[in-house]
Short mmCIF file of C-alpha atoms in Angstrom, two decimals:
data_model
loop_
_atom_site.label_atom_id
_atom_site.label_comp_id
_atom_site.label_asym_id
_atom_site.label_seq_id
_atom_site.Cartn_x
_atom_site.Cartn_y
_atom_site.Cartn_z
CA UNK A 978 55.45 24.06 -31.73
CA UNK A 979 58.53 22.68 -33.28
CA UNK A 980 60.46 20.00 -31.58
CA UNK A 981 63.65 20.34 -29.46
CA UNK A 982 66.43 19.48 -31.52
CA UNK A 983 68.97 17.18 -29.96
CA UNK A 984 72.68 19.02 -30.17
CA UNK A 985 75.06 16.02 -30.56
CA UNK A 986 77.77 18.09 -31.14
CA UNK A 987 77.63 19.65 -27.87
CA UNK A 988 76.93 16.72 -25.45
CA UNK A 989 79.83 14.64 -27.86
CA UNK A 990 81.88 17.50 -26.77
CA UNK A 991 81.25 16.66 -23.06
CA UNK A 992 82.11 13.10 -23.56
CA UNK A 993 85.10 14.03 -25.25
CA UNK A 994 86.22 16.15 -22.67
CA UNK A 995 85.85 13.31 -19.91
CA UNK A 996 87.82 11.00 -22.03
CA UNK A 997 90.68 13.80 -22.55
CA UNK A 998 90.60 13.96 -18.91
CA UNK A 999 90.99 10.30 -18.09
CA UNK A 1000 93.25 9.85 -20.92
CA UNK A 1001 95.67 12.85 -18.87
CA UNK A 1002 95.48 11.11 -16.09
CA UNK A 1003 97.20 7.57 -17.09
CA UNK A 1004 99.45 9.76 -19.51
CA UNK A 1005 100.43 11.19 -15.58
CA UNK A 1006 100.82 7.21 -15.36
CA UNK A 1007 102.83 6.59 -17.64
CA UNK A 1008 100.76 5.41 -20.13
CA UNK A 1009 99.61 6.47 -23.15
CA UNK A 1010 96.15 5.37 -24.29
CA UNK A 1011 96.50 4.36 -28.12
CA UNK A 1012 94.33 3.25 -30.99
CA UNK A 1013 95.38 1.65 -34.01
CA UNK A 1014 93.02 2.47 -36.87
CA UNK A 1015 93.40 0.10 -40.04
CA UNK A 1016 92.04 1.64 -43.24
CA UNK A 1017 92.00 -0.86 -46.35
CA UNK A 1018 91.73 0.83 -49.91
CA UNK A 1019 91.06 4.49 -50.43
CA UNK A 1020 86.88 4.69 -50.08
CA UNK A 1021 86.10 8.28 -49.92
CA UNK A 1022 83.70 7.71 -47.08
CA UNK A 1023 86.06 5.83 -44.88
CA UNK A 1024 88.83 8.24 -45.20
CA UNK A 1025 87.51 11.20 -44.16
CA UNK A 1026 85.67 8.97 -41.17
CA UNK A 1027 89.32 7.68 -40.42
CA UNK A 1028 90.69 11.67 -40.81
CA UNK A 1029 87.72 12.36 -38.03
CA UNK A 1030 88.34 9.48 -35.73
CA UNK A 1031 92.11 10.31 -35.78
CA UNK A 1032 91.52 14.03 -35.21
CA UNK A 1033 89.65 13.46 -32.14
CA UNK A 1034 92.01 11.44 -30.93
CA UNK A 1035 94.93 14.07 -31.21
CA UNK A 1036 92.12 16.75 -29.48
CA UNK A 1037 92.03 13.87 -26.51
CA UNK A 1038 95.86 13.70 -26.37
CA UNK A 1039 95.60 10.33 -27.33
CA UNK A 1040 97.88 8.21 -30.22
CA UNK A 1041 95.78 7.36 -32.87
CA UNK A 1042 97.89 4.72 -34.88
CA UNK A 1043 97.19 5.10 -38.43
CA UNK A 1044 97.94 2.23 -40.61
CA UNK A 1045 96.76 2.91 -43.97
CA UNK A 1046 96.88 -0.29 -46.66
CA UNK A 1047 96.45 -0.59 -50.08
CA UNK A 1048 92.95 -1.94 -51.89
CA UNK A 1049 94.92 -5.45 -53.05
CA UNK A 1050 96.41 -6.10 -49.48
CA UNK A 1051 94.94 -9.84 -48.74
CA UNK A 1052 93.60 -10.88 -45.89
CA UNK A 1053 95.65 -13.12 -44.77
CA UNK A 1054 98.04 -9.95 -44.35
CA UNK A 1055 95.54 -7.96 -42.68
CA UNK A 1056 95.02 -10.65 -40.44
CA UNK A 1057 98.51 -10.90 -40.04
CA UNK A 1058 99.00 -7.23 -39.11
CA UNK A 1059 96.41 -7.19 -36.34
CA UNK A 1060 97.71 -10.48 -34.96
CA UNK A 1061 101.27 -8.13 -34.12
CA UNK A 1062 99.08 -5.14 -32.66
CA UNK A 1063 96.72 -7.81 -30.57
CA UNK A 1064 100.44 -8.57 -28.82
CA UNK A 1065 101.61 -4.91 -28.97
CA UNK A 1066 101.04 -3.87 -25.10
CA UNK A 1067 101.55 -0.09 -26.38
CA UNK A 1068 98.15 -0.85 -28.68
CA UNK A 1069 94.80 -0.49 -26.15
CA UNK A 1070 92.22 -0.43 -29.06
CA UNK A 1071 92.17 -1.74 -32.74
CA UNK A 1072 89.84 -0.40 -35.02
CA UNK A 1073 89.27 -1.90 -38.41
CA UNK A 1074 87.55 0.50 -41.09
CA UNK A 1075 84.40 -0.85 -42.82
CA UNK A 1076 83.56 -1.51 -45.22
CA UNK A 1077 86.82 -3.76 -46.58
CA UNK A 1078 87.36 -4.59 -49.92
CA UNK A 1079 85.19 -7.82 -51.74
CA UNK A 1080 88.03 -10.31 -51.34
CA UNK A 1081 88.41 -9.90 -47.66
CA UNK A 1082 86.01 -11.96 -45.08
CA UNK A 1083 84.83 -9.27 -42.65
CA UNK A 1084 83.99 -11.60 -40.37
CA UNK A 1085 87.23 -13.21 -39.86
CA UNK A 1086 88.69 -9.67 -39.66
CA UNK A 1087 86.33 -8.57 -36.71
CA UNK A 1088 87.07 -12.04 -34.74
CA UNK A 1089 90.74 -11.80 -35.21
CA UNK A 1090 90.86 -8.73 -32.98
CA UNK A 1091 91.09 -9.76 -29.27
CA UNK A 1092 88.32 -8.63 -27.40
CA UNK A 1093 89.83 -6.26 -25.12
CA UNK A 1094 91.09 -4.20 -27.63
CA UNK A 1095 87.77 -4.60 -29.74
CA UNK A 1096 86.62 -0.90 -28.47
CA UNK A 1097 83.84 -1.10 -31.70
CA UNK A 1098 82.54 -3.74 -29.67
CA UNK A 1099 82.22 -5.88 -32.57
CA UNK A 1100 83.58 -9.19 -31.73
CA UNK A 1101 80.68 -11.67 -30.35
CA UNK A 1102 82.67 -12.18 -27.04
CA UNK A 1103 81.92 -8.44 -26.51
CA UNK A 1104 78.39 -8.63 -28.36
CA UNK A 1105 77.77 -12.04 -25.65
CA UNK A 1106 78.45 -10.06 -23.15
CA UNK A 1107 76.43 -7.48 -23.98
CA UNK A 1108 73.94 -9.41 -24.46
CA UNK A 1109 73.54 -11.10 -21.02
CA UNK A 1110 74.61 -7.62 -19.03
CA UNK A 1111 77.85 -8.27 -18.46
CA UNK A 1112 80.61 -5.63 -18.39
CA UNK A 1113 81.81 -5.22 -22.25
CA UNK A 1114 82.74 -2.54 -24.91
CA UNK A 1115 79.52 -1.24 -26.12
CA UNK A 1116 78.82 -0.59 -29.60
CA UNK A 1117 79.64 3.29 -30.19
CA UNK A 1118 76.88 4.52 -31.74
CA UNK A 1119 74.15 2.34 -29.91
CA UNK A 1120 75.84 3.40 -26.61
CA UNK A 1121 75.99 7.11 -28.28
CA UNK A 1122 71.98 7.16 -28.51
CA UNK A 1123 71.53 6.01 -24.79
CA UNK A 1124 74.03 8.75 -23.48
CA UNK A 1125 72.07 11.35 -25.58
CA UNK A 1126 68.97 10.26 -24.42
CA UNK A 1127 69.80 10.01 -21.05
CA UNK A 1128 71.79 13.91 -21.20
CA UNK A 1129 68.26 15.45 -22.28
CA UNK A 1130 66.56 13.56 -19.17
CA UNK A 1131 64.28 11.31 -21.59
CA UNK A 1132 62.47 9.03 -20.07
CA UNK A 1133 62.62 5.09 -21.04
CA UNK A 1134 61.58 3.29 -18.47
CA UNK A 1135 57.66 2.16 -19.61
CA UNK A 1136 58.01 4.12 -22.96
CA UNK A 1137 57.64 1.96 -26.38
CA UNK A 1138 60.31 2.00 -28.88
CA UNK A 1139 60.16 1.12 -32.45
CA UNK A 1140 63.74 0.84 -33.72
CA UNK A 1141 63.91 0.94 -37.41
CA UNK A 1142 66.90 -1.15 -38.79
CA UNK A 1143 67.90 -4.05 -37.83
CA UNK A 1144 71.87 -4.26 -38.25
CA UNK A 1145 74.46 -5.79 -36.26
CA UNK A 1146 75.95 -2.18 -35.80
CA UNK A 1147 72.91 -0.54 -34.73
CA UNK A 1148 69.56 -1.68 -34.87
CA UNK A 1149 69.98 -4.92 -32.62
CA UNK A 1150 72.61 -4.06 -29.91
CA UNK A 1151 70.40 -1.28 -29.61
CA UNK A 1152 67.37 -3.58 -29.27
CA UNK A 1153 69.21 -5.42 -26.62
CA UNK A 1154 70.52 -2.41 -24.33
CA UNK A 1155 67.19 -0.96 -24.46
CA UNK A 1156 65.44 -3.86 -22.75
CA UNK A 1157 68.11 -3.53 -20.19
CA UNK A 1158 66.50 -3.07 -16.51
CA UNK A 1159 68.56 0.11 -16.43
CA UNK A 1160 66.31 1.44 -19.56
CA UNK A 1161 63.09 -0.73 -19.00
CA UNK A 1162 61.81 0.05 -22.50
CA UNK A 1163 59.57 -2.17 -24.05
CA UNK A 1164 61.32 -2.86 -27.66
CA UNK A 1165 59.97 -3.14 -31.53
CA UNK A 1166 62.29 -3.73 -33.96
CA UNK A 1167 61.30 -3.24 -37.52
CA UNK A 1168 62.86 -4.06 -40.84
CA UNK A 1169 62.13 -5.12 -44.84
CA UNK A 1170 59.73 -7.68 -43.31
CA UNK A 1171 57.57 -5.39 -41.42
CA UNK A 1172 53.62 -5.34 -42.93
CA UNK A 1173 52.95 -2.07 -42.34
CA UNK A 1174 55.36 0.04 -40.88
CA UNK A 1175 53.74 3.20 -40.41
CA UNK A 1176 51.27 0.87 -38.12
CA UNK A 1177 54.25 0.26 -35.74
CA UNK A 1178 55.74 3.69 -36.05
CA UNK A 1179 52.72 5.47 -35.02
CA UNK A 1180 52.86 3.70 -31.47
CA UNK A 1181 56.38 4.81 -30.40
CA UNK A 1182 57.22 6.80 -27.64
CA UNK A 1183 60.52 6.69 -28.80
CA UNK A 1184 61.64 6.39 -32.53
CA UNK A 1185 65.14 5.12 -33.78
CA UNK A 1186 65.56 5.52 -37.27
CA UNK A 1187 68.53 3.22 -38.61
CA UNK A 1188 68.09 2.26 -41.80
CA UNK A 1189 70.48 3.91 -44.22
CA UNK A 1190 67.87 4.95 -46.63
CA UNK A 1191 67.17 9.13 -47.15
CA UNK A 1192 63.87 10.14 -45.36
CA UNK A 1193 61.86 7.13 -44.79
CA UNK A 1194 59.93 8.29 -41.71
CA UNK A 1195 57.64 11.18 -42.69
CA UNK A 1196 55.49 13.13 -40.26
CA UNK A 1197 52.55 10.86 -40.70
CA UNK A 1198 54.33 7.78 -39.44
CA UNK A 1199 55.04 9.54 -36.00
CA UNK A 1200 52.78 10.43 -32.86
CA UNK A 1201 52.65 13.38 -31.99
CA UNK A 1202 54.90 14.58 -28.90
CA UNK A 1203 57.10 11.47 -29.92
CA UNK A 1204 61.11 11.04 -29.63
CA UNK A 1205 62.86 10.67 -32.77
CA UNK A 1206 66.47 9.89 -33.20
CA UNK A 1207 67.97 9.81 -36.39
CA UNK A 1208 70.83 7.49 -37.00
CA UNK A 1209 71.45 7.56 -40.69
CA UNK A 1210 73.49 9.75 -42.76
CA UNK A 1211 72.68 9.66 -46.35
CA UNK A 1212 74.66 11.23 -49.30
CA UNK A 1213 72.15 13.06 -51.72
CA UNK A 1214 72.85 14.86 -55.21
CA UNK A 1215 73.31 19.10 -54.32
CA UNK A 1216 74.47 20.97 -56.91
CA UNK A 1217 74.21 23.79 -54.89
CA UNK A 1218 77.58 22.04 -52.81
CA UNK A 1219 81.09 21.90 -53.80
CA UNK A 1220 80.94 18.20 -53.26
CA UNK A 1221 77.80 17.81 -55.48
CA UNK A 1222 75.68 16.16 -52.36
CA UNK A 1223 74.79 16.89 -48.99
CA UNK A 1224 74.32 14.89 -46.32
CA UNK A 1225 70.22 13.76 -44.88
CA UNK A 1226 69.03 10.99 -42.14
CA UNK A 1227 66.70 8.21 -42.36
CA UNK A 1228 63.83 10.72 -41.17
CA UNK A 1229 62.19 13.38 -43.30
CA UNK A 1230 63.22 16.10 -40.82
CA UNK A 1231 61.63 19.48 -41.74
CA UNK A 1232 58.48 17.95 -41.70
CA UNK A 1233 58.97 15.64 -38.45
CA UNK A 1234 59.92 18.27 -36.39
CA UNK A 1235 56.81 19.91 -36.25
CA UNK A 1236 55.44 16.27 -34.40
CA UNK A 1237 57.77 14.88 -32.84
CA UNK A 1238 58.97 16.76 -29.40
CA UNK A 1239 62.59 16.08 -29.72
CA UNK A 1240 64.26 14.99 -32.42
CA UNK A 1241 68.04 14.99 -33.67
CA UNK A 1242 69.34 16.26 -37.06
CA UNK A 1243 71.45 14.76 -39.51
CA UNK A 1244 74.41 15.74 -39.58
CA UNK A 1245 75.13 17.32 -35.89
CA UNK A 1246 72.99 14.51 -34.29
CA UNK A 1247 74.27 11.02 -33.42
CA UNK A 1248 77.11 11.12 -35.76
CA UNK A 1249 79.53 13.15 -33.72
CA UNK A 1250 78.58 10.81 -30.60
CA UNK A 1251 79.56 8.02 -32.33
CA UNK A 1252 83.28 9.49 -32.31
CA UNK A 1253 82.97 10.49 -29.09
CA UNK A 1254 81.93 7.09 -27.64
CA UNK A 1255 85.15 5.48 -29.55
CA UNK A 1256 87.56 7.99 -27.88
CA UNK A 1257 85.54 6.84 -23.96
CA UNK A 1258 86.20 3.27 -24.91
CA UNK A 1259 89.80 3.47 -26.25
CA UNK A 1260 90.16 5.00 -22.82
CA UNK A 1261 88.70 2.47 -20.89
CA UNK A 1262 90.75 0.32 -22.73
CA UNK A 1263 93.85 1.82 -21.43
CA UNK A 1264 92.53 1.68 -18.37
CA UNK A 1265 91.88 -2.26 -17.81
CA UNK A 1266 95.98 -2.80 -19.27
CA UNK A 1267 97.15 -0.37 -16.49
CA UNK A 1268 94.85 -2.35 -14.16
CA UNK A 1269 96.19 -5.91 -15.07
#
């Protein structure tokens, strides 16, 4: 029997909605919840992520801000330009897309944003917090997976995860929120280092994939009756498409599916709750300036 595949479209769709609603109600307020989104160069893959982001915030009712800069700008004017929306009270969120351009520290960029308006949840104020349990932006796609998890009723209190990956994005803060009292999981993370990784896949109750390489779990690295979430979107040569590739996760899913008893697909899996997680936070971002 195959596994139950894990709609992220629809419960991204429910998130969205809540954060439509919310954002309504301080519009009623009189205030606008806004996002600045800060695209540096023209990367194929980052504009039509920007187009999406800035879609859903028009479908929210929300201002997405979009500040589009050429490939040469320097830092020090990037850093410049999210100095003046870090004072902007009109500006609740800032997002900077990644990746940037060679010649500009990422690093710097991501701790030049002040933490309440870091709704990516990048900045290690917001990662410190997260970290100890304190009240902080989440990570959007980490925080995406638990929602999802917790909308199909899957249990993780007791269960072993492996998380494959181990990136500041995903694999880690993941790590971390897992181990959480509120989850109660009992955490392996994985990565280049790992002897045998099939070994450690085998044991999981619960399988995150986040790796950014096409199909590297096959069926015979996963229990049977096992969880498996797919975080990576790959771009692989299709002639068959207009675009000449189509898009694949980190997990060999035609063959997977017939182990694993849920699983999510790639693309229409964690991807849209990614998005959708954003638009909550740049909300709740809103929210704490009306508050103070």
């Amino acid at each position: 029997m195959s596994a139950t595949i894990i709609d992220g479209t629809s419960i991204a769709k429910e998130v969205r909605a809540k954060a439509a609603s919310d954002a309504a109600e301080l519009k009623a307020n009189g205030i606008l919840p806004c996002l600045a989104v800060i695209l540096v160069g023209d990367n194929p893959a980052s504009i039509s992520y920007v187009t999406g982001k800035e879609k859903a915030l028009a479908e929210a009712g929300m201002e997405g801000r979009d500040i589009r800069l050429k490939g040469e700008t320097t830092e020090q004017e990037l850093l410049n330009l999210i100095n003046e929306l870090n004072k902007d009270p009109t500006v609740h969120g800032i997002l900077v897309q990644l990746p940037l351009p060679a010649h500009i520290d990422e690093d710097r960029v991501i701790m030049a944003i002040a933490p309440e308006k870091d709704v990516d949840g990048f900045h290690p104020v917001n990662v410190g917090n997260m970290m100890i349990g304190r009240k902080s932006y989440l990570p959007c796609t980490p925080h995406g997976v638990l929602v999802m998890l917790k909308t199909m009723g899957i249990e993780t209190k007791g269960a072993r995860t492996v998380v494959v990956g181990r990136s500041n994005i995903v694999g880690k803060p993941l790590s971390v929120l897992l181990v959480r009292k509120e989850y109660n999981s009992t955490v392996t993370i994985c990565h280049t280092g790992t002897k045998d990784l099939a070994e450690e896949t085998r044991r999981a109750d619960i399988l995150i994939a986040a790796v950014g390489s096409p199909k590297v779990i096959t069926a015979d690295m996963v229990k049977k009756g096992a969880v498996v979430i797919d975080v990576g979107v790959n771009r692989i040569p299709d002639s068959s498409k207009k675009s000449g590739f189509r898009l694949c996760g980190d997990v060999d899913f035609e063959s997977v599916k017939e182990v694993a008893s849920y699983i999510t697909p790639v693309p229409g899996g964690v991807g849209p709750m990614t998005i959708a997680m954003l638009m909550s936070n740049t909300v709740e971002a809103a929210q704490k300036a009306q508050n103070k």
